[in-house]
Amino acid sequence: MATAAQEGSPRVFHQALRAAGVRATKDEPLGSVLDECMGRLQRHYRCEYVYKAAVADRVVFGRHSPRTASLHVELPVGRSIVDLAVFNGTSTAYEIKTEFDSEKRLASQASTYLKAFEHVYVVCHPDRVERCLRVSDPAVGVLALTRRGQLATVRPAIASRDRMDRSLLFRLLRASEYQAAVERLCGTQPDMPNGKRFSHYSRVWETLTLDQAHQAVVAAMRRRTTQSSVSEFVSALPKSLRVLGYATPLSAPQQQRLLNILH
Amino acid sequence: MYFPFLYGRRSEFLAVRAMLGDPRDLSALVPVFEPINANAADLTRCLDECEDQQQPSVVIVNPTRHQLANGANRVAWFQTVSAVLGRCLSAAPAFQTSDYTTGAEMRAALGAFPRRDVAVVHSGAGLTDADVRRAANDGRIAWHIVIGNKLPDRQRILLPAAKTVVVRDGFIKQVRNADYDGQEFFSDLYRTYPPAAGFGDFLCLGSGFQDGGSTPAAVAIHAAYKKPTTNDLWMEHFISDDTAIDVGDVAGKFLQAARHLVNAARRRPGEFGSNQALDEYRSCVNTGYYPGLPTNKKYQIIHHMCVTLDVLSGAL
């Protein structure tokens, strides 16, 4: 997607479609062809991207709105990387376990996410529900992606902020974000050389309540993708590319070039 | 003569430009650039500054890595760089061989730069013995830069020793910065290279080109020094105390690693010498300033070139 946006040409899409044996006619918009491919994946090969697209579609574009709910793809949390994270008034982590994945790391991943998110869900294939229920902490919710592409709640997540870890929350933020949050909550901070900022601000951060720390993280993470330059762009993308849209940083001219190619 | 082999990334060019302001005698220094970026602006600026000071260098004019693996990029790049080389006579255009090179390709590429010194970087075994013999007798070829053992020995001995530069990669690359440990032998080429005309290395970067990278879990500073018991060049790896991705930040880790280097250089001045890069590290440690990882790389390159020039001149 980044290459197509840089080149302003559908070349790489057509190359990939040809390699996949998909014939695209010139009359059909590229976006529709990609959505049709996504439909086929949903029916015949439910890889991780199908699950991600379902969560984006049902949660961010369905239950909420991209103007108020922020989606983050492959977000590093501690030593793990959560597949999807949504920040609206609260924080929710979605760990995906397709029928091709192993649940071996689920327990340790979920225990990390429970320290950084108010809600944690594992999204899995219906055949893997029992295993996911058994392996994961009872506070972790389980969603099954049905054959029709809906997310069925098998077990709701148990929300809590008490189990959160301030240090994990702090590390989700960029330097400018934690500086702004600490200054807002704790007052002006002394000038600091950039090599010592992290240790100073992380020490002050430890004095925040868990509620304050969590709210500061939610506000900062929301700001990253709910601004109109992002939300309008991802809303204009075909459904099949929305997750990629969130995951691929593009300049405004690149976004426009990509939309011109797709529609 | 010392020929540090550099990939054309910004930090490499900045390091060479910083060296131009160094008080050392740079007459023994000939940086070799293998460009990798389609945009030739950094290379151009570096070559122009080298030209201003009549600092010799070697520039590979048939690069094939990274952005220049793309043929269209390469054509546009070559047009720009040909013009730059036209005005920068201190830079020797060089043809880099591979296992698939033909003599005709080499002669055509070097023929684009008539009436000036050129060089051949021998990185493969594609040339025939006759091609190598012909190149060895070509008066325009000022340097035959032989990378490791990429050129068959029977061909290497055909090259005139007075124009041969031996390049060896003494840097042992690890997958993760945290895996580097202590000190290790780097090279003794600076005193064993004769009868060749010069020697080179891939500094503390290694010969395997690697683009970018994600946030490192540990920060490393690889610093060359002269081992007092043998007078060989060794490499000491200074690693941050924090080596886990979820502990501390890169800026703090840089300062930890820099502090280790600064302390070692203070305790063992006869091994690390003194140079602008060590001054910069000392200043960072004293002020708590983090200059960024590309600048960390630039400082390491500068230190490496300074130490090598110092052992070569006998200053260290």
Coordinates of C-alpha atoms in Angstrom, one line a residue:
Chain A
M1 CA 0.0 0.0 0.0
A2 CA 2.8 2.4 0.9
T3 CA 4.5 1.7 -2.5
A4 CA 1.2 2.3 -4.4
A5 CA 0.7 5.6 -2.5
Q6 CA 4.3 6.7 -3.2
E7 CA 4.1 5.8 -6.9
G8 CA 0.6 7.0 -7.4
S9 CA 0.1 3.8 -9.4
P10 CA -1.9 0.6 -9.0
R11 CA 1.1 -1.4 -10.3
V12 CA 1.8 -3.2 -7.1
F13 CA -1.8 -4.0 -6.5
H14 CA -2.2 -5.5 -10.0
Q15 CA 1.0 -7.4 -9.5
A16 CA -0.3 -9.0 -6.3
L17 CA -3.7 -9.7 -7.8
R18 CA -2.1 -11.4 -10.8
A19 CA 0.2 -13.4 -8.5
A20 CA -3.0 -14.5 -6.6
G21 CA -4.7 -15.5 -9.9
V22 CA -7.3 -12.7 -9.6
R23 CA -8.5 -11.1 -12.9
A24 CA -9.4 -7.5 -12.5
T25 CA -11.2 -5.7 -15.3
K26 CA -10.4 -2.1 -16.1
D27 CA -14.0 -1.0 -15.5
E28 CA -14.2 -2.3 -12.0
P29 CA -12.8 0.0 -9.3
L30 CA -9.7 -1.5 -7.7
G31 CA -11.3 -1.0 -4.2
S32 CA -14.2 -3.2 -5.2
V33 CA -11.9 -5.9 -6.5
L34 CA -9.9 -5.9 -3.2
D35 CA -13.2 -6.0 -1.2
E36 CA -14.3 -9.0 -3.2
C37 CA -10.9 -10.7 -2.5
M38 CA -11.4 -10.0 1.2
G39 CA -14.8 -11.7 0.9
R40 CA -13.2 -14.8 -0.6
L41 CA -10.6 -14.8 2.2
Q42 CA -13.4 -14.6 4.8
R43 CA -15.0 -17.6 3.2
H44 CA -12.0 -19.8 2.4
Y45 CA -8.9 -18.7 4.2
R46 CA -9.4 -16.9 7.5
C47 CA -6.0 -15.5 8.1
E48 CA -5.1 -12.9 10.8
Y49 CA -5.9 -10.0 8.5
V50 CA -9.5 -11.2 8.2
Y51 CA -9.9 -11.1 11.9
K52 CA -8.3 -7.7 12.2
A53 CA -10.6 -6.4 9.5
A54 CA -13.6 -7.8 11.3
V55 CA -12.7 -6.1 14.6
A56 CA -12.1 -2.8 12.8
D57 CA -15.3 -3.1 10.9
R58 CA -17.5 -4.2 13.8
V59 CA -16.0 -2.3 16.6
V60 CA -14.4 0.9 15.2
F61 CA -16.7 1.5 12.3
G62 CA -19.7 -0.3 13.7
R63 CA -20.2 0.2 17.4
H64 CA -18.1 3.4 17.6
S65 CA -16.8 5.8 15.0
P66 CA -13.3 6.4 13.7
R67 CA -13.7 10.0 14.8
T68 CA -14.0 9.0 18.5
A69 CA -12.4 5.5 18.7
S70 CA -8.7 5.1 17.9
L71 CA -7.4 1.8 16.4
H72 CA -3.8 0.8 16.8
V73 CA -2.4 -2.2 14.8
E74 CA 0.5 -4.3 16.2
L75 CA 1.1 -2.1 19.3
P76 CA 4.1 -3.0 21.4
V77 CA 3.0 -3.6 25.0
G78 CA 5.8 -4.7 27.4
R79 CA 7.6 -7.5 25.6
S80 CA 4.6 -8.5 23.5
I81 CA 2.8 -6.9 20.6
V82 CA -0.9 -6.8 20.8
D83 CA -2.7 -7.3 17.4
L84 CA -5.2 -4.5 17.8
A85 CA -5.9 -1.9 20.5
V86 CA -8.9 0.4 20.6
F87 CA -9.0 3.5 22.7
N88 CA -12.2 5.4 23.0
G89 CA -13.4 6.3 26.5
T90 CA -11.6 3.2 27.7
S91 CA -8.9 0.9 26.4
T92 CA -9.4 -2.6 24.8
A93 CA -6.8 -5.0 23.6
Y94 CA -7.7 -7.7 21.0
E95 CA -5.4 -10.7 20.6
I96 CA -6.1 -12.8 17.5
K97 CA -5.8 -16.5 17.5
T98 CA -6.8 -17.9 14.1
E99 CA -7.2 -21.6 13.3
F100 CA -3.6 -21.5 12.1
D101 CA -2.2 -20.1 15.3
S102 CA -1.0 -21.8 18.5
E103 CA -2.4 -20.6 21.9
K104 CA 0.9 -21.4 23.5
R105 CA 1.8 -17.7 24.3
L106 CA -1.8 -16.6 24.9
A107 CA -1.6 -16.8 28.7
S108 CA 1.6 -14.7 29.0
Q109 CA 0.4 -12.2 26.3
A110 CA -3.0 -11.8 28.1
S111 CA -1.4 -11.3 31.5
T112 CA 0.7 -8.5 30.0
Y113 CA -2.3 -6.9 28.3
L114 CA -4.4 -7.1 31.5
K115 CA -1.8 -4.7 33.1
A116 CA -2.2 -2.1 30.4
F117 CA -5.8 -2.3 29.1
E118 CA -9.1 -2.0 30.9
H119 CA -10.6 -4.8 28.7
V120 CA -8.8 -7.6 27.0
Y121 CA -10.3 -9.9 24.4
V122 CA -9.0 -12.9 22.5
V123 CA -10.7 -13.2 19.1
C124 CA -10.6 -16.7 17.8
H125 CA -12.0 -19.3 15.4
P126 CA -15.2 -21.0 16.8
D127 CA -13.3 -24.3 16.9
R128 CA -10.7 -22.8 19.2
V129 CA -13.1 -21.2 21.7
E130 CA -12.8 -24.0 24.3
R131 CA -9.0 -23.9 24.3
C132 CA -8.9 -20.1 24.5
L133 CA -11.4 -20.2 27.4
R134 CA -9.2 -22.8 29.2
V135 CA -5.8 -21.1 28.6
S136 CA -6.6 -17.5 29.3
D137 CA -7.2 -15.6 32.6
P138 CA -10.9 -15.5 33.5
A139 CA -10.8 -11.7 33.1
V140 CA -10.0 -12.1 29.4
G141 CA -13.1 -12.0 27.2
V142 CA -13.4 -14.4 24.3
L143 CA -15.0 -13.4 20.9
A144 CA -15.5 -16.0 18.2
L145 CA -15.5 -14.9 14.5
T146 CA -18.5 -16.6 13.0
R147 CA -18.7 -18.0 9.5
R148 CA -20.7 -14.9 8.6
G149 CA -18.0 -12.6 9.8
Q150 CA -19.7 -11.5 13.0
L151 CA -18.0 -11.3 16.4
A152 CA -20.0 -13.5 18.9
T153 CA -19.3 -12.8 22.6
V154 CA -18.5 -16.2 24.2
R155 CA -17.3 -14.7 27.4
P156 CA -17.3 -11.0 28.2
A157 CA -14.1 -9.3 29.4
I158 CA -14.0 -8.3 33.1
A159 CA -13.0 -4.6 33.1
S160 CA -10.6 -3.4 35.8
R161 CA -8.1 -0.6 36.3
D162 CA -6.8 -1.9 39.6
R163 CA -4.6 -4.6 38.0
M164 CA -2.9 -2.0 35.7
D165 CA 0.9 -1.4 35.8
R166 CA 1.8 2.3 35.6
S167 CA 5.2 1.6 34.1
L168 CA 3.6 -0.4 31.2
L169 CA 1.1 2.4 30.7
F170 CA 3.9 4.9 30.6
R171 CA 5.8 3.0 27.9
L172 CA 2.8 3.1 25.6
L173 CA 3.3 6.9 25.2
R174 CA 5.7 8.9 23.1
A175 CA 8.0 11.4 24.9
S176 CA 5.9 14.4 23.9
E177 CA 2.7 12.6 25.2
Y178 CA 4.1 11.7 28.6
Q179 CA 5.6 15.1 29.1
A180 CA 2.3 16.8 28.3
A181 CA 0.4 14.5 30.5
V182 CA 2.8 14.8 33.5
E183 CA 2.9 18.6 33.2
R184 CA -0.9 18.8 33.0
L185 CA -1.4 16.5 36.0
C186 CA 1.6 17.4 38.2
G187 CA 2.6 20.9 37.1
T188 CA 5.6 22.4 35.2
Q189 CA 8.7 20.2 35.2
P190 CA 12.3 21.3 35.3
D191 CA 14.1 21.6 32.0
M192 CA 15.9 18.3 31.3
P193 CA 18.5 17.1 28.8
N194 CA 16.8 14.6 26.4
G195 CA 19.0 11.8 27.7
K196 CA 17.5 12.1 31.2
R197 CA 13.9 12.9 30.4
F198 CA 12.6 9.4 30.4
S199 CA 13.9 8.6 33.8
H200 CA 12.7 11.9 35.3
Y201 CA 9.2 11.7 33.8
S202 CA 8.8 8.0 34.6
R203 CA 9.6 8.7 38.2
V204 CA 6.9 11.5 38.4
W205 CA 4.5 9.2 36.5
E206 CA 4.7 6.7 39.3
T207 CA 3.0 9.2 41.6
L208 CA -0.2 9.3 39.5
T209 CA -3.2 7.2 40.4
L210 CA -4.0 4.3 38.1
D211 CA -7.1 6.2 37.0
Q212 CA -5.1 9.3 36.1
A213 CA -2.4 7.2 34.3
H214 CA -5.0 5.2 32.3
Q215 CA -7.0 8.3 31.3
A216 CA -3.8 10.1 30.2
V217 CA -2.9 7.1 28.0
V218 CA -6.4 6.8 26.6
A219 CA -6.5 10.5 25.7
A220 CA -3.0 10.5 24.1
M221 CA -3.6 7.3 22.1
R222 CA -7.0 8.6 20.9
R223 CA -5.5 11.8 19.7
R224 CA -3.1 9.8 17.4
T225 CA -5.7 8.5 15.0
T226 CA -9.0 10.3 15.6
Q227 CA -7.8 13.5 14.1
S228 CA -9.7 14.2 10.8
S229 CA -6.6 13.7 8.6
V230 CA -6.6 10.0 9.7
S231 CA -10.3 9.3 10.4
E232 CA -11.5 10.7 7.0
F233 CA -8.7 8.8 5.2
V234 CA -9.5 5.4 6.7
S235 CA -13.2 6.0 6.3
A236 CA -12.7 6.7 2.6
L237 CA -10.7 3.4 2.1
P238 CA -12.5 0.2 1.0
K239 CA -13.4 -1.9 4.0
S240 CA -10.7 -4.4 3.1
L241 CA -7.9 -1.8 3.4
R242 CA -8.9 0.0 6.6
V243 CA -6.7 -1.9 9.0
L244 CA -3.7 -1.4 6.6
G245 CA -4.7 2.3 6.4
Y246 CA -4.3 2.5 10.2
A247 CA -1.0 0.7 10.1
T248 CA 0.6 2.6 7.2
P249 CA 1.7 6.2 7.9
L250 CA 1.1 8.2 4.7
S251 CA 1.5 11.9 4.0
A252 CA -1.6 13.8 2.8
P253 CA -0.6 13.7 -0.9
Q254 CA 0.1 10.0 -0.6
Q255 CA -3.3 9.4 0.9
Q256 CA -4.9 11.2 -1.9
R257 CA -2.9 9.4 -4.5
L258 CA -3.9 6.1 -3.0
L259 CA -7.6 7.0 -2.9
N260 CA -7.5 8.0 -6.6
I261 CA -6.1 4.6 -7.4
L262 CA -8.7 2.7 -5.5
H263 CA -11.9 4.5 -6.5
Chain B
M1 CA 47.2 4.1 3.0
Y2 CA 43.9 3.4 4.8
F3 CA 40.7 2.7 2.7
P4 CA 37.7 2.5 5.1
F5 CA 34.8 0.9 3.1
L6 CA 31.6 2.8 3.7
Y7 CA 28.0 2.4 2.6
G8 CA 26.5 5.6 1.5
R9 CA 24.2 6.3 4.4
R10 CA 24.0 9.8 5.9
S11 CA 25.9 9.0 9.0
E12 CA 28.8 7.7 6.9
F13 CA 29.0 10.8 4.8
L14 CA 28.7 13.0 7.9
A15 CA 31.6 11.1 9.5
V16 CA 33.8 11.7 6.5
R17 CA 32.8 15.4 6.4
A18 CA 33.7 15.7 10.1
M19 CA 37.1 14.1 9.4
L20 CA 37.8 16.9 6.9
G21 CA 37.9 19.3 9.8
D22 CA 40.2 17.0 11.9
P23 CA 43.7 18.3 12.6
R24 CA 45.2 14.9 11.7
D25 CA 47.2 14.5 8.5
L26 CA 44.6 12.9 6.2
S27 CA 46.9 12.1 3.3
A28 CA 46.8 8.4 4.2
L29 CA 43.0 8.3 4.2
V30 CA 41.0 7.2 1.1
P31 CA 37.3 6.5 2.0
V32 CA 35.6 4.1 -0.4
F33 CA 31.9 4.8 -0.9
E34 CA 29.4 2.2 -2.0
P35 CA 26.3 4.3 -2.6
I36 CA 22.9 2.8 -1.7
N37 CA 20.4 5.7 -1.9
A38 CA 18.7 6.9 -5.0
N39 CA 19.0 10.5 -3.8
A40 CA 22.6 11.5 -4.4
A41 CA 22.4 14.8 -2.4
D42 CA 24.4 13.5 0.6
L43 CA 27.0 11.9 -1.6
T44 CA 27.3 15.1 -3.7
R45 CA 27.8 17.3 -0.7
C46 CA 30.4 15.0 0.7
L47 CA 32.3 14.8 -2.6
D48 CA 32.2 18.5 -3.1
E49 CA 33.7 19.1 0.4
C50 CA 36.3 16.4 -0.2
E51 CA 37.1 18.2 -3.5
D52 CA 37.5 21.5 -1.7
Q53 CA 40.2 20.0 0.4
Q54 CA 41.6 17.8 -2.2
Q55 CA 40.8 14.7 -0.1
P56 CA 41.0 11.6 -2.2
S57 CA 38.1 9.1 -2.2
V58 CA 36.8 6.2 -4.3
V59 CA 33.1 6.1 -5.4
I60 CA 31.6 2.9 -6.8
V61 CA 29.7 3.9 -10.0
N62 CA 27.8 0.7 -10.5
P63 CA 26.1 0.3 -7.1
T64 CA 23.4 -2.4 -6.8
R65 CA 22.2 -2.4 -3.2
H66 CA 19.1 -1.1 -1.5
Q67 CA 17.4 1.7 -3.5
L68 CA 20.0 1.3 -6.3
A69 CA 19.0 -2.3 -6.8
N70 CA 16.2 -0.7 -8.9
G71 CA 17.4 -0.2 -12.5
A72 CA 15.4 3.0 -13.1
N73 CA 16.7 4.5 -9.8
R74 CA 20.2 3.5 -10.9
V75 CA 20.0 5.3 -14.3
A76 CA 18.8 8.5 -12.7
W77 CA 21.4 8.3 -10.0
F78 CA 24.2 7.7 -12.4
Q79 CA 23.3 10.8 -14.4
T80 CA 23.5 13.0 -11.3
V81 CA 26.7 11.4 -10.0
S82 CA 28.5 11.5 -13.3
A83 CA 28.1 15.2 -13.3
V84 CA 29.4 15.5 -9.8
L85 CA 32.4 13.3 -10.5
G86 CA 33.0 15.5 -13.5
R87 CA 33.9 18.3 -11.2
C88 CA 35.3 16.3 -8.3
L89 CA 38.6 15.0 -9.6
S90 CA 39.8 14.0 -6.2
A91 CA 37.2 11.2 -6.3
A92 CA 38.2 8.1 -8.3
P93 CA 35.2 6.4 -10.0
A94 CA 35.3 2.7 -9.3
F95 CA 33.8 -0.3 -10.9
Q96 CA 32.7 -3.0 -8.5
T97 CA 32.9 -6.6 -9.8
S98 CA 30.7 -9.5 -8.9
D99 CA 30.7 -13.2 -9.7
Y100 CA 28.8 -12.3 -12.9
T101 CA 30.8 -9.3 -14.1
T102 CA 32.3 -9.3 -17.6
G103 CA 35.4 -7.5 -18.7
A104 CA 33.4 -5.6 -21.3
E105 CA 31.0 -4.3 -18.6
M106 CA 33.9 -3.1 -16.5
R107 CA 35.7 -1.4 -19.4
A108 CA 32.4 0.3 -20.6
A109 CA 31.7 1.6 -17.1
L110 CA 35.2 3.0 -16.5
G111 CA 35.3 4.3 -20.1
A112 CA 32.6 6.7 -19.1
F113 CA 35.3 8.5 -17.1
P114 CA 38.1 9.1 -19.5
R115 CA 41.4 10.8 -18.8
R116 CA 41.4 10.4 -15.0
D117 CA 42.3 7.9 -12.3
V118 CA 39.8 5.2 -11.7
A119 CA 39.6 2.1 -9.5
V120 CA 38.3 -1.5 -9.5
V121 CA 36.7 -2.9 -6.4
H122 CA 37.1 -6.7 -6.7
S123 CA 34.1 -8.2 -5.0
G124 CA 33.6 -11.2 -7.2
A125 CA 35.2 -13.8 -9.4
G126 CA 33.4 -12.9 -12.7
L127 CA 36.3 -11.6 -14.6
T128 CA 38.5 -13.9 -16.6
D129 CA 42.2 -14.1 -16.0
A130 CA 42.7 -12.2 -19.2
D131 CA 40.4 -9.4 -18.0
V132 CA 42.3 -9.2 -14.8
R133 CA 45.7 -9.1 -16.6
R134 CA 44.4 -6.4 -18.9
A135 CA 43.1 -4.4 -15.9
A136 CA 46.4 -4.9 -14.1
N137 CA 48.2 -3.3 -17.1
D138 CA 45.7 -0.4 -17.4
G139 CA 47.6 2.7 -16.3
R140 CA 44.4 4.5 -15.6
I141 CA 43.4 2.1 -12.8
A142 CA 45.0 3.7 -9.7
W143 CA 43.7 1.1 -7.2
H144 CA 42.7 -2.5 -7.2
I145 CA 40.6 -2.8 -4.0
V146 CA 40.3 -6.5 -3.1
I147 CA 37.4 -7.3 -0.8
G148 CA 38.2 -10.2 1.5
N149 CA 38.8 -13.4 -0.5
K150 CA 36.2 -12.6 -3.1
L151 CA 38.8 -12.5 -5.8
P152 CA 40.5 -15.9 -6.6
D153 CA 44.1 -16.0 -5.4
R154 CA 45.4 -16.8 -8.9
Q155 CA 43.9 -13.5 -10.1
R156 CA 44.9 -11.5 -7.0
I157 CA 48.6 -12.3 -7.7
L158 CA 48.2 -10.9 -11.2
L159 CA 47.5 -7.5 -9.8
P160 CA 50.4 -5.0 -9.3
A161 CA 51.1 -4.9 -5.5
A162 CA 51.8 -1.2 -5.7
K163 CA 48.1 -0.6 -6.6
T164 CA 46.5 -3.4 -4.5
V165 CA 44.4 -2.6 -1.4
V166 CA 43.6 -5.4 0.9
V167 CA 40.2 -5.1 2.6
R168 CA 39.1 -7.4 5.4
D169 CA 36.0 -7.4 7.5
G170 CA 37.3 -7.8 11.1
F171 CA 34.0 -6.9 12.6
I172 CA 32.1 -9.9 14.0
K173 CA 28.4 -8.9 13.7
Q174 CA 25.9 -10.1 16.3
V175 CA 22.2 -10.4 15.8
R176 CA 21.4 -8.2 18.9
N177 CA 23.4 -5.5 20.5
A178 CA 23.1 -7.2 23.8
D179 CA 25.0 -10.2 22.4
Y180 CA 28.2 -8.2 22.0
D181 CA 30.6 -8.9 24.8
G182 CA 33.9 -7.4 26.0
Q183 CA 36.8 -7.2 23.6
E184 CA 37.9 -9.1 20.5
F185 CA 40.7 -9.0 17.9
F186 CA 39.9 -6.8 15.0
S187 CA 42.9 -6.5 12.7
D188 CA 46.6 -6.3 12.3
L189 CA 46.5 -5.3 8.7
Y190 CA 47.8 -1.8 9.4
R191 CA 51.3 -3.3 9.8
T192 CA 51.0 -6.4 7.7
Y193 CA 49.5 -5.0 4.5
P194 CA 52.8 -4.4 2.6
P195 CA 53.7 -5.2 -0.1
A196 CA 50.2 -4.1 -1.0
A197 CA 49.7 -0.3 -1.3
G198 CA 47.1 -0.1 1.3
F199 CA 44.5 -1.8 3.5
G200 CA 40.9 -1.3 4.4
D201 CA 38.1 -2.5 6.6
F202 CA 34.4 -2.2 7.1
L203 CA 35.1 -0.3 10.3
C204 CA 32.8 -1.1 13.2
L205 CA 29.9 -1.6 10.8
G206 CA 30.6 -4.9 9.2
S207 CA 30.4 -5.8 5.5
G208 CA 26.8 -7.0 5.5
F209 CA 24.6 -4.1 4.5
Q210 CA 21.6 -3.7 6.7
D211 CA 19.0 -1.0 6.3
G212 CA 17.4 0.7 9.2
G213 CA 16.1 -1.4 12.1
S214 CA 13.6 -1.2 14.9
T215 CA 14.2 0.4 18.3
P216 CA 17.1 -1.5 19.8
A217 CA 16.7 -3.2 23.2
A218 CA 20.3 -2.4 24.0
V219 CA 22.6 0.4 22.7
A220 CA 26.1 -0.5 21.6
I221 CA 29.2 1.5 20.9
H222 CA 32.0 -0.4 19.2
A223 CA 35.3 1.3 19.7
A224 CA 38.6 0.3 18.2
Y225 CA 41.7 0.4 20.4
K226 CA 45.4 -0.6 20.2
K227 CA 46.1 -3.6 22.4
P228 CA 49.2 -2.8 24.3
T229 CA 50.6 -6.3 24.5
T230 CA 50.4 -7.1 20.8
N231 CA 50.0 -3.7 19.1
D232 CA 47.1 -5.2 17.1
L233 CA 43.8 -3.4 16.6
W234 CA 41.1 -4.7 18.9
M235 CA 37.4 -3.9 19.2
E236 CA 35.8 -3.2 22.5
H237 CA 32.0 -3.3 22.8
F238 CA 30.4 -0.9 25.2
I239 CA 26.9 -2.0 25.9
S240 CA 24.2 -0.2 27.8
D241 CA 23.4 -1.6 31.3
D242 CA 19.8 -2.0 30.3
T243 CA 19.4 -4.5 27.6
A244 CA 15.7 -5.4 27.7
I245 CA 13.2 -3.7 25.3
D246 CA 10.8 -2.9 28.1
V247 CA 13.3 -1.3 30.4
G248 CA 14.5 2.4 30.1
D249 CA 14.7 4.3 26.8
V250 CA 17.2 4.5 24.0
A251 CA 18.4 7.9 25.1
G252 CA 19.2 6.7 28.6
K253 CA 20.8 3.5 27.2
F254 CA 23.0 5.5 24.9
L255 CA 24.3 7.5 27.9
Q256 CA 25.0 4.3 29.8
A257 CA 27.1 2.9 26.9
A258 CA 28.8 6.2 26.3
R259 CA 29.7 6.4 30.0
H260 CA 31.4 3.0 29.8
L261 CA 33.4 4.1 26.8
V262 CA 34.4 7.5 28.3
N263 CA 35.6 5.8 31.5
A264 CA 37.6 3.3 29.5
A265 CA 39.2 5.9 27.3
R266 CA 40.1 8.0 30.4
R267 CA 41.7 5.0 32.1
R268 CA 43.5 3.8 28.9
P269 CA 44.4 6.9 26.8
G270 CA 47.4 5.1 25.3
E271 CA 44.9 2.5 23.8
F272 CA 42.0 4.6 22.6
G273 CA 43.9 7.8 21.9
S274 CA 42.1 11.1 21.8
N275 CA 39.9 12.4 19.0
Q276 CA 36.8 14.5 18.3
A277 CA 34.4 11.5 18.6
L278 CA 35.7 10.7 22.2
D279 CA 35.3 14.4 23.0
E280 CA 31.7 14.3 21.7
Y281 CA 30.9 11.2 23.8
R282 CA 32.4 12.9 26.9
S283 CA 30.3 15.9 26.3
C284 CA 27.1 13.8 26.0
V285 CA 27.9 12.0 29.2
N286 CA 28.6 15.3 31.0
T287 CA 25.5 17.1 29.8
G288 CA 23.0 14.2 29.5
Y289 CA 22.5 15.0 25.9
Y290 CA 21.4 12.2 23.5
P291 CA 22.3 12.9 19.9
G292 CA 20.4 10.1 18.3
L293 CA 21.4 6.7 17.0
P294 CA 22.6 7.9 13.6
T295 CA 25.0 10.3 15.3
N296 CA 26.2 7.5 17.6
K297 CA 27.1 5.7 14.5
K298 CA 28.8 8.7 13.1
Y299 CA 30.9 9.1 16.2
Q300 CA 31.9 5.4 16.1
I301 CA 33.0 5.8 12.5
I302 CA 35.0 8.9 13.3
H303 CA 36.7 7.2 16.2
H304 CA 37.5 4.1 14.1
M305 CA 39.1 6.2 11.3
C306 CA 41.1 8.3 13.9
V307 CA 42.4 5.3 15.8
T308 CA 43.4 3.6 12.5
L309 CA 45.2 6.7 11.2
D310 CA 46.9 7.1 14.6
V311 CA 48.3 3.5 14.6
L312 CA 49.3 3.9 11.0
S313 CA 51.2 7.1 11.7
G314 CA 52.6 5.9 14.9
A315 CA 50.8 8.5 17.0
L316 CA 49.2 5.7 19.0

